[in-house]
Amino acid sequence: MAARFGARWARQGLKVPFGAIAAGSAVTAASLGDRFVQAEASYDASNLRPHHLSSWRDGTTGLVAERRVNKVANPMVKGLPNMNFLNPDELVQGHIIMNDSKAASRDSALKKGCVRGNACRDIWWDPKDVKAAVVTCGGLCPGLNSIIREVTNCLTHQYGVKSVVGIQGGYNGLSDPEVYEPVELTTEKVREIHMKGGS
């Protein structure tokens, strides 16, 4: 799938985005630390290794050992020295209700816990080499323009990312950039986006 997207972007003379941010997504994980964790099923949200660039080709499953593979210092460590950076393996317990009357109906994908989402001290990408893409993918989502604005501002000002693009047409825009041309997102362009309707 990634090769197909890359080939279409290259045909248009566009650089393939190095990273994509999907607003409204949740990530879950199976274990703590650098321990190898086998995902129980293909729909198990603890199966993060196929989605991380350090391990997507090796066929393993489970939680990524981010303390070992993330080598770049987050620029916010220098800019915000008193900020509380998360450990990359912090988990929120999945099923926290004891003697749960609805245990049988709970989604098993969340059973092992969810990785907390926030900034960590070390990251995978060097922000000066990143071209980021923001893609939204269907459904009503009040406040989405505020998210687009703040993601663009954070990437630009706090991480120092030089290029942020907005993908039009959701996943169709990723696979057909010649039909759905990406829009360059700048702090000026998103300044008042939160006051407008539609993404």
Tab-separated table of N, CA, C and O in Angstrom, residues 101-189:
chain	number	residue	atom	x	y	z
A	101	SER	N	-20.305	-5.978	34.863
A	101	SER	CA	-21.516	-6.647	34.388
A	101	SER	C	-21.577	-6.701	32.860
A	101	SER	O	-22.335	-7.484	32.299
A	102	LYS	N	-20.789	-5.877	32.190
A	102	LYS	CA	-20.781	-5.853	30.734
A	102	LYS	C	-19.470	-6.371	30.152
A	102	LYS	O	-19.124	-6.071	29.006
A	103	ALA	N	-18.717	-7.143	30.902
A	103	ALA	CA	-17.394	-7.613	30.469
A	103	ALA	C	-17.445	-8.335	29.126
A	103	ALA	O	-16.570	-8.167	28.284
A	104	ALA	N	-18.495	-9.125	28.908
A	104	ALA	CA	-18.593	-9.900	27.666
A	104	ALA	C	-18.797	-9.012	26.442
A	104	ALA	O	-18.437	-9.402	25.333
A	105	SER	N	-19.346	-7.829	26.642
A	105	SER	CA	-19.609	-6.949	25.499
A	105	SER	C	-18.492	-5.925	25.249
A	105	SER	O	-18.536	-5.191	24.281
A	106	ARG	N	-17.471	-5.886	26.102
A	106	ARG	CA	-16.376	-4.930	25.927
A	106	ARG	C	-15.491	-5.346	24.760
A	106	ARG	O	-15.253	-6.520	24.518
A	107	ASP	N	-14.967	-4.362	24.042
A	107	ASP	CA	-14.080	-4.601	22.905
A	107	ASP	C	-12.779	-5.214	23.401
A	107	ASP	O	-12.064	-4.605	24.191
A	108	SER	N	-12.441	-6.397	22.940
A	108	SER	CA	-11.234	-7.075	23.402
A	108	SER	C	-9.959	-6.398	22.901
A	108	SER	O	-8.885	-6.613	23.450
A	109	ALA	N	-10.045	-5.577	21.862
A	109	ALA	CA	-8.855	-4.906	21.333
A	109	ALA	C	-8.240	-3.954	22.359
A	109	ALA	O	-7.062	-3.652	22.286
A	110	LEU	N	-9.030	-3.484	23.314
A	110	LEU	CA	-8.528	-2.537	24.309
A	110	LEU	C	-8.153	-3.205	25.627
A	110	LEU	O	-7.693	-2.533	26.546
A	111	LYS	N	-8.321	-4.506	25.709
A	111	LYS	CA	-8.149	-5.237	26.960
A	111	LYS	C	-6.766	-5.047	27.584
A	111	LYS	O	-6.631	-4.948	28.792
A	112	LYS	N	-5.730	-4.978	26.786
A	112	LYS	CA	-4.366	-4.926	27.305
A	112	LYS	C	-3.903	-3.518	27.654
A	112	LYS	O	-2.835	-3.342	28.202
A	113	GLY	N	-4.676	-2.521	27.313
A	113	GLY	CA	-4.322	-1.152	27.662
A	113	GLY	C	-4.072	-0.280	26.451
A	113	GLY	O	-3.956	-0.772	25.328
A	114	CYS	N	-3.977	1.021	26.687
A	114	CYS	CA	-3.765	2.001	25.626
A	114	CYS	C	-2.517	2.812	25.919
A	114	CYS	O	-2.330	3.277	27.035
A	115	VAL	N	-1.674	2.980	24.911
A	115	VAL	CA	-0.496	3.826	25.058
A	115	VAL	C	-0.961	5.267	25.202
A	115	VAL	O	-1.808	5.724	24.446
A	116	ARG	N	-0.412	5.966	26.182
A	116	ARG	CA	-0.777	7.371	26.369
A	116	ARG	C	-0.191	8.195	25.241
A	116	ARG	O	0.958	8.018	24.861
A	117	GLY	N	-1.006	9.087	24.707
A	117	GLY	CA	-0.551	9.937	23.623
A	117	GLY	C	-0.093	11.289	24.135
A	117	GLY	O	-0.869	12.016	24.735
A	118	ASN	N	1.168	11.606	23.926
A	118	ASN	CA	1.710	12.915	24.235
A	118	ASN	C	3.162	12.919	23.799
A	118	ASN	O	3.659	11.944	23.260
A	119	ALA	N	3.849	13.999	24.044
A	119	ALA	CA	5.246	14.126	23.626
A	119	ALA	C	6.162	13.279	24.504
A	119	ALA	O	6.004	13.217	25.720
A	120	CYS	N	7.134	12.635	23.851
A	120	CYS	CA	8.175	11.882	24.545
A	120	CYS	C	9.508	12.577	24.332
A	120	CYS	O	9.681	13.363	23.406
A	121	ARG	N	10.462	12.276	25.169
A	121	ARG	CA	11.784	12.906	25.134
A	121	ARG	C	12.548	12.571	23.853
A	121	ARG	O	13.262	13.400	23.307
A	122	ASP	N	12.416	11.360	23.359
A	122	ASP	CA	13.090	10.928	22.135
A	122	ASP	C	12.049	10.545	21.094
A	122	ASP	O	11.019	9.956	21.429
A	123	ILE	N	12.334	10.879	19.832
A	123	ILE	CA	11.398	10.618	18.742
A	123	ILE	C	12.110	9.901	17.602
A	123	ILE	O	13.341	9.830	17.569
A	124	TRP	N	11.359	9.351	16.666
A	124	TRP	CA	11.917	8.594	15.554
A	124	TRP	C	12.478	9.502	14.472
A	124	TRP	O	13.583	9.315	13.997
A	125	TRP	N	11.703	10.495	14.042
A	125	TRP	CA	12.088	11.374	12.926
A	125	TRP	C	12.865	12.570	13.409
A	125	TRP	O	12.559	13.130	14.450
A	126	ASP	N	13.814	13.029	12.594
A	126	ASP	CA	14.448	14.315	12.836
A	126	ASP	C	13.538	15.350	12.184
A	126	ASP	O	13.371	15.350	10.963
A	127	PRO	N	12.911	16.234	12.956
A	127	PRO	CA	11.919	17.161	12.400
A	127	PRO	C	12.402	18.003	11.226
A	127	PRO	O	11.619	18.352	10.358
A	128	LYS	N	13.687	18.312	11.163
A	128	LYS	CA	14.169	19.130	10.041
A	128	LYS	C	14.117	18.363	8.721
A	128	LYS	O	14.168	18.964	7.652
A	129	ASP	N	13.974	17.033	8.770
A	129	ASP	CA	13.882	16.208	7.564
A	129	ASP	C	12.458	15.781	7.238
A	129	ASP	O	12.235	15.023	6.297
A	130	VAL	N	11.498	16.228	8.024
A	130	VAL	CA	10.118	15.741	7.916
A	130	VAL	C	9.271	16.617	7.000
A	130	VAL	O	9.350	17.842	7.037
A	131	LYS	N	8.463	15.960	6.182
A	131	LYS	CA	7.348	16.612	5.495
A	131	LYS	C	6.121	15.887	6.035
A	131	LYS	O	5.975	14.682	5.853
A	132	ALA	N	5.269	16.595	6.737
A	132	ALA	CA	4.120	15.976	7.400
A	132	ALA	C	2.855	16.178	6.582
A	132	ALA	O	2.691	17.207	5.919
A	133	ALA	N	1.974	15.195	6.643
A	133	ALA	CA	0.674	15.281	5.976
A	133	ALA	C	-0.418	15.109	7.014
A	133	ALA	O	-0.350	14.221	7.854
A	134	VAL	N	-1.419	15.968	6.952
A	134	VAL	CA	-2.574	15.876	7.837
A	134	VAL	C	-3.743	15.409	6.969
A	134	VAL	O	-4.088	16.060	5.982
A	135	VAL	N	-4.339	14.277	7.345
A	135	VAL	CA	-5.465	13.740	6.580
A	135	VAL	C	-6.628	13.492	7.534
A	135	VAL	O	-6.440	12.971	8.626
A	136	THR	N	-7.813	13.916	7.146
A	136	THR	CA	-9.015	13.625	7.917
A	136	THR	C	-9.853	12.672	7.077
A	136	THR	O	-9.851	12.753	5.852
A	137	CYS	N	-10.537	11.774	7.736
A	137	CYS	CA	-11.130	10.665	6.990
A	137	CYS	C	-12.585	10.412	7.328
A	137	CYS	O	-12.935	9.399	7.923
A	138	GLY	N	-13.437	11.332	6.983
A	138	GLY	CA	-14.878	11.104	7.010
A	138	GLY	C	-15.539	11.266	8.358
A	138	GLY	O	-14.910	11.242	9.402
A	139	GLY	N	-16.837	11.439	8.305
A	139	GLY	CA	-17.649	11.556	9.504
A	139	GLY	C	-17.619	12.955	10.091
A	139	GLY	O	-16.706	13.733	9.849
A	140	LEU	N	-18.665	13.281	10.839
A	140	LEU	CA	-18.727	14.577	11.502
A	140	LEU	C	-17.765	14.588	12.677
A	140	LEU	O	-17.689	13.619	13.427
A	141	CYS	N	-17.058	15.668	12.823
A	141	CYS	CA	-16.103	15.783	13.920
A	141	CYS	C	-16.010	17.249	14.323
A	141	CYS	O	-15.156	17.982	13.816
A	142	PRO	N	-16.901	17.691	15.210
A	142	PRO	CA	-16.844	19.089	15.647
A	142	PRO	C	-15.471	19.422	16.226
A	142	PRO	O	-14.901	18.646	16.976
A	143	GLY	N	-14.937	20.556	15.838
A	143	GLY	CA	-13.642	20.977	16.350
A	143	GLY	C	-12.456	20.507	15.535
A	143	GLY	O	-11.311	20.758	15.891
A	144	LEU	N	-12.702	19.821	14.420
A	144	LEU	CA	-11.603	19.275	13.627
A	144	LEU	C	-10.714	20.374	13.050
A	144	LEU	O	-9.494	20.220	12.979
A	145	ASN	N	-11.295	21.507	12.665
A	145	ASN	CA	-10.478	22.602	12.142
A	145	ASN	C	-9.532	23.147	13.208
A	145	ASN	O	-8.416	23.560	12.901
A	146	SER	N	-9.958	23.131	14.457
A	146	SER	CA	-9.070	23.546	15.545
A	146	SER	C	-7.896	22.584	15.672
A	146	SER	O	-6.758	22.994	15.932
A	147	ILE	N	-8.167	21.302	15.478
A	147	ILE	CA	-7.099	20.299	15.543
A	147	ILE	C	-6.113	20.509	14.398
A	147	ILE	O	-4.895	20.496	14.597
A	148	ILE	N	-6.621	20.728	13.196
A	148	ILE	CA	-5.752	20.980	12.037
A	148	ILE	C	-4.872	22.200	12.309
A	148	ILE	O	-3.670	22.188	12.046
A	149	ARG	N	-5.473	23.238	12.851
A	149	ARG	CA	-4.731	24.471	13.161
A	149	ARG	C	-3.629	24.207	14.178
A	149	ARG	O	-2.476	24.622	13.993
A	150	GLU	N	-3.960	23.540	15.263
A	150	GLU	CA	-2.980	23.329	16.328
A	150	GLU	C	-1.909	22.319	15.942
A	150	GLU	O	-0.748	22.466	16.339
A	151	VAL	N	-2.252	21.296	15.169
A	151	VAL	CA	-1.236	20.354	14.687
A	151	VAL	C	-0.251	21.094	13.785
A	151	VAL	O	0.969	20.934	13.906
A	152	THR	N	-0.762	21.924	12.888
A	152	THR	CA	0.105	22.704	11.993
A	152	THR	C	1.007	23.635	12.802
A	152	THR	O	2.218	23.696	12.572
A	153	ASN	N	0.436	24.344	13.754
A	153	ASN	CA	1.229	25.267	14.577
A	153	ASN	C	2.268	24.539	15.422
A	153	ASN	O	3.409	24.987	15.545
A	154	CYS	N	1.886	23.420	16.017
A	154	CYS	CA	2.812	22.642	16.848
A	154	CYS	C	3.972	22.096	16.013
A	154	CYS	O	5.135	22.212	16.402
A	155	LEU	N	3.650	21.507	14.859
A	155	LEU	CA	4.709	20.963	14.005
A	155	LEU	C	5.660	22.065	13.548
A	155	LEU	O	6.878	21.876	13.508
A	156	THR	N	5.103	23.221	13.209
A	156	THR	CA	5.912	24.326	12.695
A	156	THR	C	6.737	24.995	13.786
A	156	THR	O	7.956	25.154	13.640
A	157	HIS	N	6.095	25.376	14.890
A	157	HIS	CA	6.768	26.180	15.909
A	157	HIS	C	7.511	25.360	16.955
A	157	HIS	O	8.592	25.757	17.396
A	158	GLN	N	6.939	24.244	17.405
A	158	GLN	CA	7.573	23.495	18.483
A	158	GLN	C	8.530	22.417	17.991
A	158	GLN	O	9.518	22.126	18.646
A	159	TYR	N	8.224	21.822	16.837
A	159	TYR	CA	9.104	20.781	16.306
A	159	TYR	C	10.030	21.289	15.211
A	159	TYR	O	11.032	20.658	14.903
A	160	GLY	N	9.696	22.409	14.574
A	160	GLY	CA	10.541	22.937	13.515
A	160	GLY	C	10.374	22.240	12.177
A	160	GLY	O	11.272	22.283	11.331
A	161	VAL	N	9.219	21.600	11.947
A	161	VAL	CA	8.941	20.952	10.659
A	161	VAL	C	8.760	22.051	9.613
A	161	VAL	O	8.032	23.009	9.827
A	162	LYS	N	9.423	21.907	8.484
A	162	LYS	CA	9.416	22.948	7.444
A	162	LYS	C	8.233	22.847	6.489
A	162	LYS	O	7.852	23.824	5.866
A	163	SER	N	7.659	21.637	6.326
A	163	SER	CA	6.570	21.467	5.361
A	163	SER	C	5.449	20.616	5.946
A	163	SER	O	5.664	19.485	6.357
A	164	VAL	N	4.255	21.206	5.981
A	164	VAL	CA	3.053	20.498	6.419
A	164	VAL	C	2.019	20.652	5.308
A	164	VAL	O	1.764	21.763	4.850
A	165	VAL	N	1.461	19.541	4.854
A	165	VAL	CA	0.438	19.590	3.817
A	165	VAL	C	-0.857	18.997	4.345
A	165	VAL	O	-0.857	18.115	5.195
A	166	GLY	N	-1.965	19.502	3.816
A	166	GLY	CA	-3.284	18.951	4.107
A	166	GLY	C	-3.718	18.112	2.924
A	166	GLY	O	-3.628	18.544	1.777
A	167	ILE	N	-4.161	16.901	3.199
A	167	ILE	CA	-4.594	15.985	2.148
A	167	ILE	C	-6.085	16.182	1.923
A	167	ILE	O	-6.884	16.019	2.844
A	168	GLN	N	-6.456	16.531	0.698
A	168	GLN	CA	-7.867	16.702	0.361
A	168	GLN	C	-8.461	15.354	-0.047
A	168	GLN	O	-7.785	14.523	-0.620
A	169	GLY	N	-9.719	15.137	0.262
A	169	GLY	CA	-10.403	13.919	-0.166
A	169	GLY	C	-10.091	12.699	0.673
A	169	GLY	O	-10.288	11.575	0.232
A	170	GLY	N	-9.576	12.864	1.889
A	170	GLY	CA	-9.294	11.730	2.766
A	170	GLY	C	-8.285	10.775	2.160
A	170	GLY	O	-7.288	11.186	1.567
A	171	TYR	N	-8.547	9.462	2.288
A	171	TYR	CA	-7.617	8.461	1.765
A	171	TYR	C	-7.519	8.537	0.241
A	171	TYR	O	-6.487	8.181	-0.326
A	172	ASN	N	-8.558	9.008	-0.426
A	172	ASN	CA	-8.474	9.185	-1.882
A	172	ASN	C	-7.368	10.174	-2.232
A	172	ASN	O	-6.680	10.012	-3.239
A	173	GLY	N	-7.196	11.189	-1.424
A	173	GLY	CA	-6.139	12.162	-1.650
A	173	GLY	C	-4.748	11.580	-1.475
A	173	GLY	O	-3.802	12.006	-2.134
A	174	LEU	N	-4.616	10.600	-0.591
A	174	LEU	CA	-3.324	9.931	-0.432
A	174	LEU	C	-2.993	9.076	-1.643
A	174	LEU	O	-1.854	9.017	-2.086
A	175	SER	N	-4.004	8.399	-2.181
A	175	SER	CA	-3.739	7.492	-3.298
A	175	SER	C	-3.807	8.175	-4.661
A	175	SER	O	-3.249	7.672	-5.627
A	176	ASP	N	-4.475	9.320	-4.760
A	176	ASP	CA	-4.595	10.040	-6.034
A	176	ASP	C	-4.281	11.521	-5.872
A	176	ASP	O	-5.144	12.383	-6.040
A	177	PRO	N	-3.021	11.883	-5.578
A	177	PRO	CA	-2.707	13.297	-5.366
A	177	PRO	C	-2.842	14.143	-6.625
A	177	PRO	O	-2.962	15.356	-6.536
A	178	GLU	N	-2.872	13.481	-7.795
A	178	GLU	CA	-3.071	14.252	-9.020
A	178	GLU	C	-4.518	14.718	-9.152
A	178	GLU	O	-4.792	15.743	-9.773
A	179	VAL	N	-5.446	13.998	-8.545
A	179	VAL	CA	-6.862	14.385	-8.564
A	179	VAL	C	-7.177	15.291	-7.366
A	179	VAL	O	-7.862	16.295	-7.499
A	180	TYR	N	-6.680	14.908	-6.194
A	180	TYR	CA	-6.905	15.669	-4.965
A	180	TYR	C	-5.570	16.286	-4.552
A	180	TYR	O	-4.834	15.728	-3.750
A	181	GLU	N	-5.256	17.428	-5.108
A	181	GLU	CA	-3.945	18.042	-4.881
A	181	GLU	C	-3.773	18.458	-3.422
A	181	GLU	O	-4.640	19.121	-2.847
A	182	PRO	N	-2.656	18.079	-2.798
A	182	PRO	CA	-2.408	18.487	-1.410
A	182	PRO	C	-2.316	20.004	-1.287
A	182	PRO	O	-1.898	20.694	-2.212
A	183	VAL	N	-2.720	20.506	-0.125
A	183	VAL	CA	-2.696	21.930	0.154
A	183	VAL	C	-1.588	22.201	1.172
A	183	VAL	O	-1.535	21.547	2.217
A	184	GLU	N	-0.706	23.131	0.860
A	184	GLU	CA	0.343	23.495	1.816
A	184	GLU	C	-0.317	24.196	3.004
A	184	GLU	O	-1.072	25.151	2.835
A	185	LEU	N	-0.060	23.709	4.214
A	185	LEU	CA	-0.612	24.310	5.423
A	185	LEU	C	0.474	25.156	6.084
A	185	LEU	O	1.540	24.648	6.416
A	186	THR	N	0.200	26.412	6.237
A	186	THR	CA	1.109	27.324	6.919
A	186	THR	C	0.376	27.916	8.113
A	186	THR	O	-0.860	27.855	8.190
A	187	THR	N	1.130	28.514	9.018
A	187	THR	CA	0.470	29.132	10.172
A	187	THR	C	-0.467	30.251	9.730
A	187	THR	O	-1.521	30.444	10.332
A	188	GLU	N	-0.114	30.946	8.675
A	188	GLU	CA	-0.983	32.008	8.148
A	188	GLU	C	-2.268	31.415	7.557
A	188	GLU	O	-3.365	31.913	7.790
A	189	LYS	N	-2.128	30.314	6.814
A	189	LYS	CA	-3.292	29.713	6.158
A	189	LYS	C	-4.291	29.132	7.167
A	189	LYS	O	-5.492	29.136	6.945
